[in-house]
Every structure is written in structure tokens, then in C-alpha cells.
Amino acid sequence: MPHTESHPDFLWRSPEPRSSYDVVIVGGGGHGLFTAYYLAKNHGITNVAVVERGWLGGGNAVRNTTVIRSNYLWDESAAIYEHSLKLWEGIQEELDYDVLFDQRGVLNLAHNLHDVRESVRRVNANRLNGVDAEWLDADGVAEFCPLINTSRHIRYPVMGATLQRRGGIARHDALVFAVARAAAALGVHLIQDCEVTGIEVEAGRAVALETSRGRIAAGRIGLCAAGHSSVVAAMAGVELPIQSHPLQALVSEVLDQVLDTVVMSNAVHVYVSQAHKGELVMGAGIDPYNSYAQRGSFHVIEEQMAAALELFPIFARARVLRTWAGIVDVCPDASPIVGPTPVENLFVNCGWGTGGFKGTPGSGWVYAWTLAHGEAHELNRPFALERFETGALIDEHGAAAVAH
Amino acid sequence: MLLIPCPWCGPRDEIEFRYGGEAHVAYPADPPAVDDLELARYIFYRGNPKGRFQERWVHQQGCRRWFNLVRDTVTHEIAGSYLPGQGPPA
């Protein structure tokens, strides 16, 4: 079993930035860190820096609700998310770090006839793509997760659910520590407190970053800035079809273990799991308005709690410990953009929206390949920026499971 | 929760409204003449500034009329609202 050494003084170095790197990644979240790690490990490219405006593990990497699954509808999504899930299944051994990856299953509830049809269709699509998926009727849901109120007399009765048994959760901050440590050990520079203020473009080619810690030249630049993707891409004159929204989440006080699976409901906008430490972790739908504020409106939390209590009457006396929001980068088709931009040597990885955590290993893996080869890998080629011109969208609003 | 000044009804809670995204997105003057890139920009690309933003809201639970709002996307501070067809307040 992987293990963590007891209380190391530090997990990674904090070097001064060099004047130049082969690859610079903008954004030290899960996607950026995994990209740096796989650049070094899979492609032998170790002259790499990750520049992070804040600190590692301060953004969406630790603001998400840690749900991991791969039960997406379309072939392109199933391929990339399943690739990611398979990487998850070996991540603890690979990184020699216990990230509490726990395949406790993910239920996606159906509350109306449309949900049922969409869910059954998705289960069938998943199976054709080699992704494990089952359809449970209401009795099956009651048997699998007795805590859920499956009464026919609630406002939005549970009519069934999809179940992906290989889905689950992991401890998100541990994942950040693990990947950062592994990347740093391979020679990657992790440069925190380093804000990108400009991108130098010469004759249609990105050559360097202006940062709060000086100019950093780069052979290739990989943007990985999640909710701030529009802001950094604009520095190179690149526009993205991204809207930034707050996505709120909360935890309860620490409780005894009562919920041993992940329950998500698209229709009533709540998803719930219980952390190993004991807090109930719940997320909501996005706040409707554009925002960079990392906070949302309280009525969204109220609605989410109402839905949670209807589904789980046992939670009625649990108290909210804290709420927060992350800024999610939402694409019109609820699928990410991973690939080249119109500016040479400038690449973008964004649009993971409300579900990026599950994708971090797979995203980093394909993005590293893309940055190493200068073109998209087979797995992320469909997720090109050009799809908004060609019309080859990958519409995952159903499987994204959070209202956009 | 935002307190949104509907230009017809006055200040109301955010829950009475629905969001309409960026304001002043013009329909292409000659739709058959636009190429794929321009069409993609019209359909899928919207401003996403960090700071002042002109956006549309509809007072869904009130007068059910559309209007524009100037709001800061970092502080959520609202600078004012104005009627469709008008320019933003200075």
C-alpha cells in the first residue's frame, strides 16, 4: 500500500524562475500539475515550469467536491474521461501517496420520465464504450443506498438511477500535494506567487511570458488557468467561448459515516458524498451570472439544501460548517477545450467547467502529449477550439450533471 | 444575493430575475454573408471580462421585461440599470 512519510518539512522546492524554459504551464491546479508531471515522466521534457498566481492547492483543485466518474454520453468524452479514470485507478501507486481514492460508486438519480430515458440511453452508450454502467430502478436505488428517500410522494420522486461502481471520490488536496511532489522530483519548477501579466507574441508566435517575477521565455506555453482562461488567453489576443461562473459547495460538520456512495441529482441540483473525515460534501448548480469573485448567492445554497433534505431526511439536523465557491470555466457544449490556439506555440486547456477534478490525470496526460508534440493527441483532437466553427460540438449537458 | 434595480419596478431580490448574459450582441446584419468563424463568434463567443460587464436580465417573477445592467464581475457591485436600446450610464 502507498504511504505518506510522517510530516516532511516540504514536499517540493520553490525555486527562483529561470529566464527560459522548454515549456511553461500557466496555472498550478490539478490540470497544470499533472501536465508538468507527464511532460517529465512520459516525454522526458524536464525543463518545465508551472507558474501559479497564488499557491498550489488554492484554487479549484481544492474547491471541488472530489467526484470521480467517467459515465459521459458521447464517444469522445467517454474516451477521455475513461482514460482519466484508468489513470486514477493506478494513481496512488504511481505517485506513492495515499490520496484516499475510493471507488465507492456514483449514483445519478432520475426524477422524471425524461431523466429516465436520458439515463438509460447513457447507460447503454457507456457500455458500448467499455465504461461500466448500470441502470437501477427505484427499488434498486433503495437497496443500494437505503438512506435516499425513495417515497413516491415527494415532490420529485426517485424513479431510478445510473450507477457507475468504479466511480468515487478522492482527497483533493492530497492529490495536489502528490502530483506537485512527483513533478518537482522529476525536475519541474513549481513557481508560486507568480502572476502572468502579459504574453509576448512575435509574428504570430508566443515566445515569452511577462510575470510579476520577471520575463520568462518559453518554447511552448500551455494555458491551464480554469476560471481565468479568458483573461490570460486575451493577453495573446486569443478569444475563447468561455463564461466564468461561481460554483458553490459546502460541507457539514463532521458526522459518523452514514453515506458510503456518491449521490448526484441533475434535476434537483445537488450532489452529496461523505468525506473520509466525516463531513458531508455537497455541491450545487452554478450561479447564473458571470463572476470571478469565488463566492455566490446564498439562495443557491438554500435551494441545494432543500433538495438534499428531501432526498436525505436524515440530514435534517446536520449543520453547515462552511460554504465557498470556485470559478468554473463553462463552455457552450459543457466539454473542455484542449489543444492548439491560432497563436503558434500557445496551447489551451480549459472549459472543464463543473467537472474538472475527475479529469485531471487524463487532461494532464493528453495535454503533456500535445505540448510535447505540438499537436493534439487522438484523445483530445475532438476537443479542439475549431469545433465551434465546424459545429462538431460534444454536447455533454446531460452527463455533466450540474446545471449550466 | 444580489439586489437588482429593475428600471421599471425598482430594487428587487435576485431570485425574481433570470440572467441573459452579455448585452449588446448584435445579430449579423447580413446573415447569409457571414462565414463560419463569424457565425461561431455570434453564436458561441461572449465577453467574459474580469471587471465591469454590461449584461441582460429579465424580471421573470415581476414585470417580465428585459433590461440591461452594469455590474462588476469581481466585486458584484452594480453601477446601474438601463432600458434596452439605450446606452449604458457613464
Short mmCIF file of C-alpha atoms in Angstrom, two decimals:
data_model
loop_
_atom_site.label_atom_id
_atom_site.label_comp_id
_atom_site.label_asym_id
_atom_site.label_seq_id
_atom_site.Cartn_x
_atom_site.Cartn_y
_atom_site.Cartn_z
CA MET A 1 0.00 0.00 0.00
CA PRO A 2 1.18 3.54 -0.69
CA HIS A 3 2.01 5.54 2.37
CA THR A 4 2.91 9.08 3.34
CA GLU A 5 6.11 9.84 5.21
CA SER A 6 5.39 11.41 8.55
CA HIS A 7 5.38 15.20 8.44
CA PRO A 8 8.02 16.04 5.84
CA ASP A 9 9.38 19.58 6.04
CA PHE A 10 8.45 20.25 2.43
CA LEU A 11 7.07 18.29 -0.49
CA TRP A 12 8.51 20.42 -3.29
CA ARG A 13 11.12 23.11 -3.74
CA SER A 14 10.22 26.72 -4.53
CA PRO A 15 12.97 27.74 -6.96
CA GLU A 16 13.61 31.15 -8.46
CA PRO A 17 12.35 31.20 -12.04
CA ARG A 18 14.92 30.72 -14.81
CA SER A 19 14.89 33.16 -17.72
CA SER A 20 13.78 30.44 -20.11
CA TYR A 21 12.12 27.01 -20.20
CA ASP A 22 11.20 24.49 -22.88
CA VAL A 23 7.60 24.55 -21.66
CA VAL A 24 5.85 26.91 -19.26
CA ILE A 25 2.44 26.00 -17.90
CA VAL A 26 0.24 28.82 -16.67
CA GLY A 27 -1.79 27.67 -13.68
CA GLY A 28 -0.75 25.30 -10.90
CA GLY A 29 -4.03 23.48 -10.37
CA GLY A 30 -4.63 19.78 -10.89
CA HIS A 31 -4.57 20.06 -14.67
CA GLY A 32 -1.37 22.13 -14.78
CA LEU A 33 0.47 19.96 -12.27
CA PHE A 34 -0.47 16.70 -14.00
CA THR A 35 0.58 18.23 -17.33
CA ALA A 36 4.01 19.09 -15.93
CA TYR A 37 4.33 15.67 -14.32
CA TYR A 38 3.52 13.77 -17.52
CA LEU A 39 5.74 16.07 -19.62
CA ALA A 40 8.64 14.98 -17.44
CA LYS A 41 7.65 11.37 -16.96
CA ASN A 42 6.21 10.37 -20.35
CA HIS A 43 8.14 12.66 -22.67
CA GLY A 44 11.42 13.31 -20.85
CA ILE A 45 10.85 17.06 -21.00
CA THR A 46 12.01 18.31 -17.61
CA ASN A 47 12.98 21.91 -18.36
CA VAL A 48 9.45 22.85 -17.41
CA ALA A 49 7.94 25.49 -15.14
CA VAL A 50 4.47 25.77 -13.69
CA VAL A 51 3.70 29.39 -12.84
CA GLU A 52 0.92 29.93 -10.34
CA ARG A 53 -0.53 33.29 -9.36
CA GLY A 54 -1.44 32.13 -5.86
CA TRP A 55 -0.28 28.97 -4.17
CA LEU A 56 -0.54 25.32 -5.16
CA GLY A 57 -3.80 23.91 -3.92
CA GLY A 58 -5.51 27.27 -3.51
CA GLY A 59 -7.92 27.31 -6.43
CA ASN A 60 -10.42 24.92 -7.95
CA ALA A 61 -8.11 21.97 -7.23
CA VAL A 62 -9.26 22.17 -3.62
CA ARG A 63 -12.65 23.83 -4.09
CA ASN A 64 -14.27 20.94 -5.95
CA THR A 65 -16.41 18.20 -4.45
CA THR A 66 -13.95 15.45 -5.50
CA VAL A 67 -16.37 13.31 -7.51
CA ILE A 68 -14.68 10.95 -9.98
CA ARG A 69 -16.52 9.08 -12.74
CA SER A 70 -16.40 8.55 -16.49
CA ASN A 71 -20.04 7.91 -17.44
CA TYR A 72 -20.29 10.51 -20.21
CA LEU A 73 -22.57 10.11 -23.21
CA TRP A 74 -20.53 10.68 -26.36
CA ASP A 75 -17.67 8.54 -27.66
CA GLU A 76 -15.15 11.41 -27.46
CA SER A 77 -15.98 12.16 -23.83
CA ALA A 78 -16.16 8.52 -22.79
CA ALA A 79 -12.68 8.01 -24.26
CA ILE A 80 -11.00 10.90 -22.46
CA TYR A 81 -12.81 10.55 -19.12
CA GLU A 82 -12.36 6.77 -19.09
CA HIS A 83 -8.66 7.27 -19.86
CA SER A 84 -8.58 9.56 -16.85
CA LEU A 85 -10.42 7.10 -14.61
CA LYS A 86 -7.97 4.34 -15.56
CA LEU A 87 -5.10 6.64 -14.59
CA TRP A 88 -6.89 7.32 -11.29
CA GLU A 89 -7.03 3.57 -10.65
CA GLY A 90 -3.23 3.46 -10.55
CA ILE A 91 -2.51 6.94 -9.22
CA GLN A 92 -1.71 6.09 -5.60
CA GLU A 93 0.94 3.53 -6.55
CA GLU A 94 2.27 5.77 -9.31
CA LEU A 95 2.67 8.80 -7.06
CA ASP A 96 3.43 6.78 -3.91
CA TYR A 97 0.92 8.82 -1.97
CA ASP A 98 -2.37 7.90 -0.36
CA VAL A 99 -4.93 10.27 -1.86
CA LEU A 100 -7.84 8.29 -0.36
CA PHE A 101 -9.03 7.32 -3.84
CA ASP A 102 -12.15 5.33 -3.07
CA GLN A 103 -14.30 3.65 -5.74
CA ARG A 104 -17.49 3.72 -3.71
CA GLY A 105 -19.77 4.12 -6.73
CA VAL A 106 -21.62 7.11 -8.17
CA LEU A 107 -25.41 7.26 -8.46
CA ASN A 108 -27.00 9.73 -10.88
CA LEU A 109 -30.68 9.94 -9.91
CA ALA A 110 -33.57 10.22 -12.36
CA HIS A 111 -36.65 12.11 -11.19
CA ASN A 112 -38.87 12.23 -14.26
CA LEU A 113 -39.54 10.35 -17.46
CA HIS A 114 -37.08 12.40 -19.44
CA ASP A 115 -34.36 11.73 -16.88
CA VAL A 116 -35.14 8.01 -17.10
CA ARG A 117 -34.87 7.92 -20.88
CA GLU A 118 -31.71 10.02 -20.91
CA SER A 119 -30.14 7.88 -18.17
CA VAL A 120 -30.94 4.54 -19.79
CA ARG A 121 -29.61 5.84 -23.09
CA ARG A 122 -26.43 6.93 -21.35
CA VAL A 123 -26.00 3.57 -19.61
CA ASN A 124 -26.25 1.85 -22.99
CA ALA A 125 -23.83 4.30 -24.58
CA ASN A 126 -21.38 3.81 -21.70
CA ARG A 127 -21.45 0.03 -22.08
CA LEU A 128 -20.81 0.27 -25.80
CA ASN A 129 -17.75 2.37 -24.95
CA GLY A 130 -16.50 -0.11 -22.36
CA VAL A 131 -17.44 2.13 -19.43
CA ASP A 132 -19.09 0.27 -16.54
CA ALA A 133 -22.67 1.43 -16.05
CA GLU A 134 -25.87 0.02 -14.62
CA TRP A 135 -29.46 1.18 -14.52
CA LEU A 136 -31.22 0.77 -11.17
CA ASP A 137 -34.96 1.19 -10.75
CA ALA A 138 -36.33 2.89 -7.62
CA ASP A 139 -36.23 -0.36 -5.63
CA GLY A 140 -32.67 -0.90 -6.78
CA VAL A 141 -31.75 2.58 -5.57
CA ALA A 142 -33.37 1.89 -2.19
CA GLU A 143 -31.38 -1.31 -1.90
CA PHE A 144 -28.06 0.20 -2.97
CA CYS A 145 -28.38 3.35 -0.87
CA PRO A 146 -31.10 2.96 1.79
CA LEU A 147 -30.51 6.50 3.04
CA ILE A 148 -32.21 8.01 -0.03
CA ASN A 149 -35.89 8.81 0.36
CA THR A 150 -37.44 6.74 -2.44
CA SER A 151 -41.03 7.51 -1.39
CA ARG A 152 -43.32 8.12 -4.36
CA HIS A 153 -44.89 11.03 -2.51
CA ILE A 154 -42.04 13.55 -2.50
CA ARG A 155 -42.04 16.49 -4.88
CA TYR A 156 -39.56 14.91 -7.31
CA PRO A 157 -39.72 11.16 -6.63
CA VAL A 158 -36.70 8.99 -7.42
CA MET A 159 -37.61 6.90 -10.46
CA GLY A 160 -34.24 5.20 -10.77
CA ALA A 161 -30.57 5.94 -11.17
CA THR A 162 -27.50 5.17 -13.17
CA LEU A 163 -24.73 3.55 -11.18
CA GLN A 164 -21.05 3.56 -12.05
CA ARG A 165 -19.42 1.32 -9.45
CA ARG A 166 -15.89 2.35 -10.47
CA GLY A 167 -16.70 5.99 -9.75
CA GLY A 168 -15.97 7.53 -6.38
CA ILE A 169 -14.06 10.23 -4.56
CA ALA A 170 -10.51 11.18 -3.56
CA ARG A 171 -8.94 13.67 -1.19
CA HIS A 172 -8.30 16.63 -3.46
CA ASP A 173 -5.62 18.49 -1.51
CA ALA A 174 -3.67 15.25 -1.11
CA LEU A 175 -3.77 14.86 -4.88
CA VAL A 176 -2.27 18.33 -5.32
CA PHE A 177 0.50 17.51 -2.83
CA ALA A 178 1.16 14.16 -4.50
CA VAL A 179 1.41 15.44 -8.07
CA ALA A 180 3.39 18.54 -7.09
CA ARG A 181 5.87 16.39 -5.20
CA ALA A 182 6.19 13.93 -8.08
CA ALA A 183 6.64 16.68 -10.68
CA ALA A 184 9.21 18.55 -8.58
CA ALA A 185 11.15 15.32 -8.04
CA LEU A 186 11.47 14.99 -11.83
CA GLY A 187 12.95 18.49 -12.07
CA VAL A 188 9.86 20.61 -12.81
CA HIS A 189 10.00 24.14 -11.36
CA LEU A 190 6.87 24.97 -9.38
CA ILE A 191 6.81 28.76 -9.14
CA GLN A 192 4.16 30.14 -6.83
CA ASP A 193 3.17 33.76 -6.23
CA CYS A 194 3.94 34.42 -9.89
CA GLU A 195 1.18 36.19 -11.79
CA VAL A 196 1.23 36.28 -15.59
CA THR A 197 0.69 39.86 -16.71
CA GLY A 198 1.32 39.52 -20.43
CA ILE A 199 2.14 37.10 -23.24
CA GLU A 200 4.75 38.18 -25.79
CA VAL A 201 3.70 37.30 -29.31
CA GLU A 202 6.10 37.87 -32.21
CA ALA A 203 4.92 37.29 -35.77
CA GLY A 204 2.05 35.08 -34.65
CA ARG A 205 4.23 33.04 -32.31
CA ALA A 206 4.17 33.11 -28.50
CA VAL A 207 7.71 33.48 -27.20
CA ALA A 208 7.59 34.56 -23.56
CA LEU A 209 5.51 35.43 -20.54
CA GLU A 210 5.63 38.68 -18.65
CA THR A 211 5.14 37.84 -14.99
CA SER A 212 5.22 39.52 -11.61
CA ARG A 213 8.59 37.80 -11.18
CA GLY A 214 10.08 38.90 -14.49
CA ARG A 215 10.13 37.80 -18.09
CA ILE A 216 10.14 34.04 -18.72
CA ALA A 217 10.86 32.84 -22.25
CA ALA A 218 9.22 29.60 -23.33
CA GLY A 219 9.48 27.19 -26.22
CA ARG A 220 5.83 26.37 -25.75
CA ILE A 221 3.23 27.86 -23.43
CA GLY A 222 0.36 25.82 -22.03
CA LEU A 223 -2.52 27.80 -20.55
CA CYS A 224 -4.25 25.92 -17.75
CA ALA A 225 -5.97 28.72 -15.89
CA ALA A 226 -9.53 27.37 -15.43
CA GLY A 227 -11.86 30.26 -14.50
CA HIS A 228 -9.26 32.82 -15.60
CA SER A 229 -8.68 31.25 -19.03
CA SER A 230 -10.42 34.12 -20.86
CA VAL A 231 -8.23 36.64 -19.05
CA VAL A 232 -4.87 35.00 -19.83
CA ALA A 233 -5.79 33.98 -23.39
CA ALA A 234 -6.78 37.58 -24.12
CA MET A 235 -3.19 38.61 -23.30
CA ALA A 236 -2.19 36.84 -26.52
CA GLY A 237 -5.21 38.14 -28.43
CA VAL A 238 -6.97 34.76 -28.28
CA GLU A 239 -10.70 34.74 -27.58
CA LEU A 240 -12.35 31.70 -26.03
CA PRO A 241 -16.03 30.68 -25.95
CA ILE A 242 -15.83 30.50 -22.17
CA GLN A 243 -18.01 32.06 -19.49
CA SER A 244 -16.78 32.17 -15.90
CA HIS A 245 -19.32 31.42 -13.17
CA PRO A 246 -19.23 30.75 -9.44
CA LEU A 247 -19.91 27.13 -8.49
CA GLN A 248 -20.75 26.79 -4.82
CA ALA A 249 -20.16 23.90 -2.46
CA LEU A 250 -20.37 23.31 1.25
CA VAL A 251 -19.53 20.84 3.97
CA SER A 252 -21.41 19.87 7.09
CA GLU A 253 -19.83 19.40 10.47
CA VAL A 254 -18.06 16.06 10.94
CA LEU A 255 -20.53 13.19 11.31
CA ASP A 256 -20.31 9.43 11.75
CA GLN A 257 -20.01 7.57 8.48
CA VAL A 258 -23.54 7.12 7.13
CA LEU A 259 -23.24 7.53 3.35
CA ASP A 260 -20.98 5.10 1.52
CA THR A 261 -21.54 6.21 -2.07
CA VAL A 262 -21.81 9.38 -4.15
CA VAL A 263 -25.33 10.59 -4.98
CA MET A 264 -25.91 13.16 -7.69
CA SER A 265 -29.14 14.61 -8.93
CA ASN A 266 -29.19 16.74 -12.02
CA ALA A 267 -32.88 17.58 -11.78
CA VAL A 268 -32.92 18.92 -8.22
CA HIS A 269 -29.36 20.30 -8.33
CA VAL A 270 -27.49 18.62 -5.56
CA TYR A 271 -24.72 16.10 -5.21
CA VAL A 272 -23.63 14.56 -1.96
CA SER A 273 -20.83 12.39 -0.71
CA GLN A 274 -19.28 11.91 2.69
CA ALA A 275 -15.58 12.59 3.12
CA HIS A 276 -13.50 10.00 4.93
CA LYS A 277 -13.11 12.51 7.75
CA GLY A 278 -16.89 12.59 8.09
CA GLU A 279 -18.15 15.85 6.59
CA LEU A 280 -21.00 15.67 4.13
CA VAL A 281 -19.71 17.33 0.97
CA MET A 282 -22.38 18.92 -1.20
CA GLY A 283 -22.34 20.92 -4.38
CA ALA A 284 -24.92 22.99 -6.21
CA GLY A 285 -25.59 24.17 -9.72
CA ILE A 286 -23.66 27.20 -10.91
CA ASP A 287 -24.75 30.72 -10.05
CA PRO A 288 -26.28 32.08 -13.27
CA TYR A 289 -24.26 35.27 -13.60
CA ASN A 290 -20.66 35.73 -14.78
CA SER A 291 -18.28 36.21 -11.90
CA TYR A 292 -14.65 36.00 -10.81
CA ALA A 293 -15.48 36.53 -7.15
CA GLN A 294 -15.18 32.99 -5.72
CA ARG A 295 -18.49 33.47 -3.95
CA GLY A 296 -22.09 33.10 -4.98
CA SER A 297 -25.59 33.95 -3.84
CA PHE A 298 -26.99 32.35 -0.73
CA HIS A 299 -30.32 31.35 -2.24
CA VAL A 300 -28.46 28.82 -4.41
CA ILE A 301 -27.24 27.14 -1.22
CA GLU A 302 -30.78 27.24 0.23
CA GLU A 303 -32.24 25.50 -2.82
CA GLN A 304 -29.47 22.93 -2.77
CA MET A 305 -30.15 22.21 0.93
CA ALA A 306 -33.87 21.88 0.27
CA ALA A 307 -33.13 19.28 -2.40
CA ALA A 308 -30.67 17.48 -0.16
CA LEU A 309 -33.16 17.30 2.72
CA GLU A 310 -35.91 15.98 0.51
CA LEU A 311 -33.61 13.21 -0.70
CA PHE A 312 -31.96 12.59 2.68
CA PRO A 313 -34.36 13.40 5.56
CA ILE A 314 -31.71 12.03 7.94
CA PHE A 315 -29.55 15.10 7.25
CA ALA A 316 -32.17 17.47 8.69
CA ARG A 317 -30.20 18.21 11.86
CA ALA A 318 -26.76 18.36 10.28
CA ARG A 319 -25.27 21.83 10.41
CA VAL A 320 -23.40 23.61 7.66
CA LEU A 321 -19.78 24.13 8.62
CA ARG A 322 -18.64 26.30 5.71
CA THR A 323 -19.56 27.25 2.16
CA TRP A 324 -17.36 28.54 -0.65
CA ALA A 325 -17.24 28.86 -4.42
CA GLY A 326 -14.77 28.24 -7.19
CA ILE A 327 -14.78 30.00 -10.54
CA VAL A 328 -15.62 27.48 -13.24
CA ASP A 329 -14.91 27.96 -16.94
CA VAL A 330 -18.03 26.85 -18.77
CA CYS A 331 -18.08 26.00 -22.47
CA PRO A 332 -21.24 26.19 -24.60
CA ASP A 333 -21.28 22.39 -25.01
CA ALA A 334 -20.15 21.55 -21.44
CA SER A 335 -17.00 19.90 -22.79
CA PRO A 336 -13.39 21.07 -22.41
CA ILE A 337 -11.13 22.73 -24.97
CA VAL A 338 -7.70 21.07 -25.10
CA GLY A 339 -5.35 21.85 -27.95
CA PRO A 340 -3.60 24.46 -30.10
CA THR A 341 -4.73 28.08 -30.49
CA PRO A 342 -4.41 30.37 -33.52
CA VAL A 343 -1.14 31.63 -31.93
CA GLU A 344 1.78 29.31 -32.65
CA ASN A 345 3.36 27.64 -29.59
CA LEU A 346 0.42 28.71 -27.44
CA PHE A 347 -1.91 25.95 -26.26
CA VAL A 348 -5.04 26.00 -24.19
CA ASN A 349 -6.60 23.58 -21.72
CA CYS A 350 -9.84 24.95 -20.31
CA GLY A 351 -13.59 24.60 -20.26
CA TRP A 352 -13.66 21.68 -17.84
CA GLY A 353 -16.39 23.66 -16.16
CA THR A 354 -18.08 21.97 -13.27
CA GLY A 355 -16.36 18.59 -13.56
CA GLY A 356 -12.63 19.06 -13.97
CA PHE A 357 -11.31 17.22 -10.92
CA LYS A 358 -12.12 13.77 -12.28
CA GLY A 359 -10.38 14.72 -15.49
CA THR A 360 -7.08 15.96 -14.04
CA PRO A 361 -4.88 12.91 -14.74
CA GLY A 362 -6.31 12.32 -18.21
CA SER A 363 -6.26 16.01 -19.03
CA GLY A 364 -2.63 16.34 -17.94
CA TRP A 365 -1.71 13.20 -19.87
CA VAL A 366 -3.16 14.37 -23.20
CA TYR A 367 -2.07 17.99 -22.70
CA ALA A 368 1.50 16.88 -21.99
CA TRP A 369 1.40 14.85 -25.21
CA THR A 370 0.04 17.90 -27.04
CA LEU A 371 2.73 20.22 -25.65
CA ALA A 372 5.46 17.68 -26.39
CA HIS A 373 4.38 17.08 -30.00
CA GLY A 374 2.95 20.47 -30.88
CA GLU A 375 -0.36 18.93 -31.93
CA ALA A 376 -3.35 17.28 -30.31
CA HIS A 377 -3.34 13.63 -29.27
CA GLU A 378 -6.05 11.40 -30.72
CA LEU A 379 -7.92 11.60 -27.40
CA ASN A 380 -8.14 15.41 -27.31
CA ARG A 381 -8.32 16.14 -31.05
CA PRO A 382 -12.15 16.27 -30.92
CA PHE A 383 -11.88 18.84 -28.10
CA ALA A 384 -10.32 21.46 -30.38
CA LEU A 385 -11.25 25.13 -30.34
CA GLU A 386 -12.28 24.79 -34.01
CA ARG A 387 -15.31 22.69 -33.13
CA PHE A 388 -17.29 25.88 -32.53
CA GLU A 389 -16.72 26.78 -36.18
CA THR A 390 -17.20 23.32 -37.66
CA GLY A 391 -20.22 22.60 -35.48
CA ALA A 392 -18.78 19.28 -34.26
CA LEU A 393 -19.84 20.03 -30.68
CA ILE A 394 -19.64 17.44 -27.90
CA ASP A 395 -22.83 18.19 -26.02
CA GLU A 396 -22.47 16.79 -22.51
CA HIS A 397 -25.04 18.89 -20.67
CA GLY A 398 -26.80 15.69 -19.60
CA ALA A 399 -23.75 13.88 -18.31
CA ALA A 400 -22.12 16.99 -16.84
CA ALA A 401 -24.78 16.57 -14.15
CA VAL A 402 -24.67 20.19 -12.99
CA ALA A 403 -26.97 22.73 -14.49
CA HIS A 404 -25.14 25.21 -16.69
CA MET B 1 -27.98 37.56 -3.05
CA LEU B 2 -27.84 40.46 -5.47
CA LEU B 3 -30.23 43.39 -5.08
CA ILE B 4 -31.05 44.24 -8.68
CA PRO B 5 -32.53 47.61 -9.70
CA CYS B 6 -35.20 46.81 -12.28
CA PRO B 7 -35.62 50.05 -14.24
CA TRP B 8 -39.41 49.55 -14.25
CA CYS B 9 -40.06 48.16 -10.75
CA GLY B 10 -37.16 49.34 -8.60
CA PRO B 11 -34.79 47.23 -6.50
CA ARG B 12 -35.78 43.57 -6.11
CA ASP B 13 -34.09 40.39 -4.90
CA GLU B 14 -32.08 38.38 -7.41
CA ILE B 15 -34.44 35.39 -7.13
CA GLU B 16 -37.08 37.34 -9.10
CA PHE B 17 -34.76 37.58 -12.11
CA ARG B 18 -33.22 35.40 -14.75
CA TYR B 19 -29.85 36.06 -16.33
CA GLY B 20 -29.43 36.75 -20.04
CA GLY B 21 -25.67 37.07 -20.46
CA GLU B 22 -23.77 39.74 -22.33
CA ALA B 23 -25.77 42.74 -23.58
CA HIS B 24 -25.49 44.43 -26.97
CA VAL B 25 -24.72 41.31 -29.01
CA ALA B 26 -25.81 42.36 -32.47
CA TYR B 27 -27.47 39.95 -34.88
CA PRO B 28 -25.36 39.79 -38.06
CA ALA B 29 -26.52 42.49 -40.47
CA ASP B 30 -26.37 40.14 -43.45
CA PRO B 31 -26.61 36.58 -42.09
CA PRO B 32 -26.09 34.67 -45.37
CA ALA B 33 -22.85 36.59 -45.92
CA VAL B 34 -21.12 35.63 -42.66
CA ASP B 35 -18.52 32.87 -42.72
CA ASP B 36 -18.21 30.02 -40.21
CA LEU B 37 -15.83 31.91 -37.93
CA GLU B 38 -18.06 34.98 -37.73
CA LEU B 39 -21.12 32.82 -37.17
CA ALA B 40 -19.31 30.87 -34.44
CA ARG B 41 -18.41 34.16 -32.79
CA TYR B 42 -22.00 35.35 -32.92
CA ILE B 43 -23.42 32.09 -31.52
CA PHE B 44 -20.80 30.85 -29.05
CA TYR B 45 -18.43 33.69 -28.11
CA ARG B 46 -19.41 36.17 -25.42
CA GLY B 47 -17.46 38.70 -23.47
CA ASN B 48 -16.13 37.34 -20.18
CA PRO B 49 -14.34 40.31 -18.64
CA LYS B 50 -12.90 40.43 -15.15
CA GLY B 51 -14.41 43.73 -14.08
CA ARG B 52 -17.21 45.88 -15.49
CA PHE B 53 -19.75 43.94 -17.57
CA GLN B 54 -22.88 45.04 -19.46
CA GLU B 55 -25.38 42.22 -19.19
CA ARG B 56 -29.05 41.41 -19.74
CA TRP B 57 -31.53 40.39 -17.08
CA VAL B 58 -35.26 39.69 -17.24
CA HIS B 59 -37.58 40.39 -14.32
CA GLN B 60 -39.17 36.96 -14.65
CA GLN B 61 -41.18 36.99 -11.41
CA GLY B 62 -42.11 40.66 -11.70
CA CYS B 63 -42.82 42.79 -14.76
CA ARG B 64 -41.32 40.11 -17.06
CA ARG B 65 -39.45 42.74 -19.02
CA TRP B 66 -35.83 42.72 -20.16
CA PHE B 67 -33.28 45.36 -19.26
CA ASN B 68 -29.53 45.85 -19.08
CA LEU B 69 -27.33 46.03 -16.02
CA VAL B 70 -23.78 47.22 -15.47
CA ARG B 71 -22.15 45.00 -12.85
CA ASP B 72 -18.60 44.31 -11.76
CA THR B 73 -17.76 40.61 -12.06
CA VAL B 74 -15.18 40.78 -9.27
CA THR B 75 -16.97 42.82 -6.61
CA HIS B 76 -20.58 42.20 -7.81
CA GLU B 77 -21.11 45.95 -7.39
CA ILE B 78 -23.96 47.19 -9.60
CA ALA B 79 -23.30 50.55 -11.29
CA GLY B 80 -26.82 50.89 -12.65
CA SER B 81 -29.50 49.57 -14.96
CA TYR B 82 -30.86 50.94 -18.22
CA LEU B 83 -33.52 50.15 -20.79
CA PRO B 84 -32.97 48.03 -23.90
CA GLY B 85 -31.94 50.15 -26.84
CA GLN B 86 -30.23 52.67 -24.63
CA GLY B 87 -26.53 53.05 -23.96
CA PRO B 88 -25.03 52.27 -20.54
CA PRO B 89 -24.84 55.02 -17.91
CA ALA B 90 -21.50 56.85 -17.87
#
